[in-house]
Amino acid sequence: MAALVLAAALAAQAHAATWTIGTAAGYPGDAANITVSIRGDGATSAAEVDLTFDEVQLSLPVDSGQIPNAGRAGSCGRTGSGRVTAVVQGSGTAPLASSDTVVCVIPFRIQTNATPGARVPLGPLHAECGSSSGVLQVCSVSVGWVDVLGSTAPSGGQSLQPYETNTVAILLRAPNDAPATELVVSHDYRHAPAQAPVQSLRQVPPRRVRPPHPYFPRGDYLARLQREPNSPEARLERYVYADFDSRGERESALRLLKGDPAVETAYVVIATPINGAGSQPGPKAVASAKAAITTQDHLDTFNLPAAWNQAGGWGLVGVLDNGIAPNHVELRSFTGANSIGGNFVVGGNYLPYFSRNVGGRGAPTNLDEAQSNPYEAGEEACDGDGDGLLSYSPAGHATHVSGLIAANGLDGAGLRGNCVRCGIAAVRISRLVCKSSIVVPETRPDLKTDGMTFLAQHGAQVFNMSYGSTEGLNFADCQSGPLTSECDGLSLAWQQDIVMAAAAGNDRMGLLDFPARDPRVASIGGIDDNGTFWDRAVAGETRFCPNWPNLSECGSQWAPDLQGTMRQEGVAHAATVRSTFYPGKTWNSSCGDGLPASDSAPSDGNGMCTGTSMSAPQYAGLFGLLRSINPLLRAGDPVEKATPLSPLGIRDLVALTASRGGVEDVKLGFGVPDANAAVAAILGTVRNEPVGNRVTPLFGLYSAGNRDYAAVATPQLAMALVLYSTNAYAGSGAAIPGYSAFPNTAAGAPKARALVLTTEAPTYVRTPARTPLYLLEKKRTGATPCDAVNDPRCYGDFILLTSTTQVEAAAAAGYAYGGLQGYVYQRCTPEPTCLPAGTQKLYLQCNTAIQDCAVFLEHERTSFEVSGYTAALLGGDPVLGYAYPVVDTDLDSLPDGFEYVIGTSPTNSDSDGDGVALSDAIEYPFAGLPVSDPCAGPNLTCLRGFDDVFRSGFEGQP
């Protein structure tokens, strides 16, 4: 490498920037990526550091010259035997940033013959800093190292790094150019390698080839994939995973696969250890924590108590994590084991129906975060008690995250999530493995992708991803390539208009973790108890960090600048955050049921955690709350960094109402959200009064293959049933004024059976109380041409209920509970004069001959009864309550029911007479954000008047 040339200039002054050399740990044969960063001193404009390493213990991918893909803000190269040089220079003569800047990430690999237990130092030969004034000076520099792991468990302060597995991810080409996925994974490679359907695998046969999930596309879904081979879902179904016995076999196969005409791409799968013991702060972190945590400060910071006066939410939030404590009193939806059976818990939010264990070990329905897993041949050394299972003590991270999203406050401790009535779809994306006689929980891209696919194809409206990495394949990310299955998973979620939040990372550097750095994802950083950016360094000195000189758990990560697509979107509490926890468990030394140390009830199921893993779910809960108020509002993108001119949506709304007034910052993003301001903005004002409620379509769907009518209240679930069902659904009912297309237009034109309310709050006139619509579904084994037992895309009978007694009876009869789908008015007396203006009775009636029930309004009752839908479900009341029909009398693209609820005129397209350009639909669009007051003009025909405003509001928080 050419010597560093430092610019010459004028005056001399003392200065010295600080180089920080990271640390890593891994087993022989593993990757050990070392981050090299620098913090400027206000004068240094260029710097260089030479490092030495032991070639017996470590190797690099090049013998000399630039190290491929290592450079970030600067460059790194191998400059001799056992020597690496890092170089960085500011823009022009400008000094280097005074915050830590990643110069490069050196991709060391631990030699296969490295000494277990050895600490391999990365020491500086020399470090030189220069300024624009021409002064050269020795820089400060820390010593990094790589710990070679062996037969003993890692100590408390170590951080297990991502490591290469002997698995190769293979994306097969479209069906006309490659064998079918099912054929590839069903082949016996050990006994018939010569007949392998993929030519490359004949020469280097794997031990096995696994599918992306244990069920294959069938029926209408398979036919659509064949018609649309370039869609994200079609690509995801063509990924397979080949397991090899050795690194040598893996590398040989990888070279062949990259040239195979049947293969679009192939890459080594990187596993990421996620164990609490392997990424825990040291004792300093606990010592600096609050002496006692009895409140949830983050709720007040977000101004949530005020927001809850309008809505408690009911959206479906997918939590990609380690599972959940399925019986937690703050989360369960039923009192039976694993939240199934027993008594229905009104306000319970964990939904086993929408949850799945995709970790590949253990039953798909086992979401218990503390579960033991079966193991595979070769892992016997980790089965200490001979029970055939791998066991691991730390647990609770996912339960803490889930509680921040949707704890319901039912245990007396007062713990609440940001969206107290949102449904939780928990997906376990981890599994236990035995690595060098140590049980390690790990996640892999294929597990995360399978989790994203499951949630997207089952109607999740929001994703929370409290995980991430800056290492390995992940650094290339989805914008600059190479594309991986995770990129296709994010594309699928974006296609379904899912709002995604992810943790920025805890390594205190100007580089965001993946997937937080992806522009389709809201990257959430952390603040501390004082509301300032979370940083454990003291006056910039990182030696005070808990794992120094490793910067893990040292503070929130942030965006490198405000120029590219990698942007911090916002911040939330990351330090000493209180939430639900797996009772009696600990995740790490700053995260557990018994924390803080002053906790008088260490097994009560609530505790403290620290990290941006806690920040992201606060946003996910808020996103779920806002999505509940207007399910039609798009995900949005506050800096239009994913799609130019993307529609104004949820993320835009949160950014514009946050503490920084819409102004970005590299660390704080748009600041701390104001939930009450966001709720007020999404509801708007009519006649200078805050609107308390809205309506949304109850989408009507019918599957001829399932012989099932379904009614759901979110575009995501409606699209999922249309696009991803083995027996496809199609729109059934009336066209929807003001909402002519789904976000994913492949789902066809949306239709609706009725319009339902979106919040618990009263409308502006006195009306009957609101009651939730509860969704349930029952599989019909043998009644449909799909596998209802093993295929999660195979459905039976969808129903809606409003009585908790009916919910319990239906659950006892085999229906699975799927959470809330908006609200309707309760029945009143005397009918029909007590019905709110414009509403009709909403029925649930069944056709016993085909085991199907349908939801419909009074005006459709005759036609449904003629078709055999005459019976009440389980002898209950067939009338669910009152809802609005899908009509638009004044043809202004605002349904009449919507105008009845907000108070504009259903017979006049310009209720306040302020001109066509300011019609009701322009000022207060059905599917968008309110722009202005539609009842503020000179010629009022609005329904809402000051004499009939129901001023008491929605009293009593959820």
CSV table of C-alpha atoms in Angstrom, one decimal, residues 5 44 72 281 290 297 342 372 589 626 671 727 823 901:
chain,number,residue,atom,x,y,z
A,5,VAL,CA,0.5,11.4,2.2
A,44,THR,CA,-6.6,15.8,12.6
A,72,ARG,CA,-15.9,2.0,5.1
A,281,PRO,CA,-22.6,-6.0,29.7
A,290,LYS,CA,-31.4,3.0,38.5
A,297,ASP,CA,-40.9,6.5,32.0
A,342,GLY,CA,-59.5,-21.9,29.6
A,372,SER,CA,-35.2,-26.9,25.2
A,589,SER,CA,-26.6,-8.9,33.5
A,626,LEU,CA,-51.8,4.4,14.6
A,671,GLY,CA,-36.5,12.8,17.6
A,727,ASN,CA,-57.3,-22.0,-1.9
A,823,TYR,CA,-65.6,-2.2,16.6
A,901,VAL,CA,-69.1,9.3,12.1
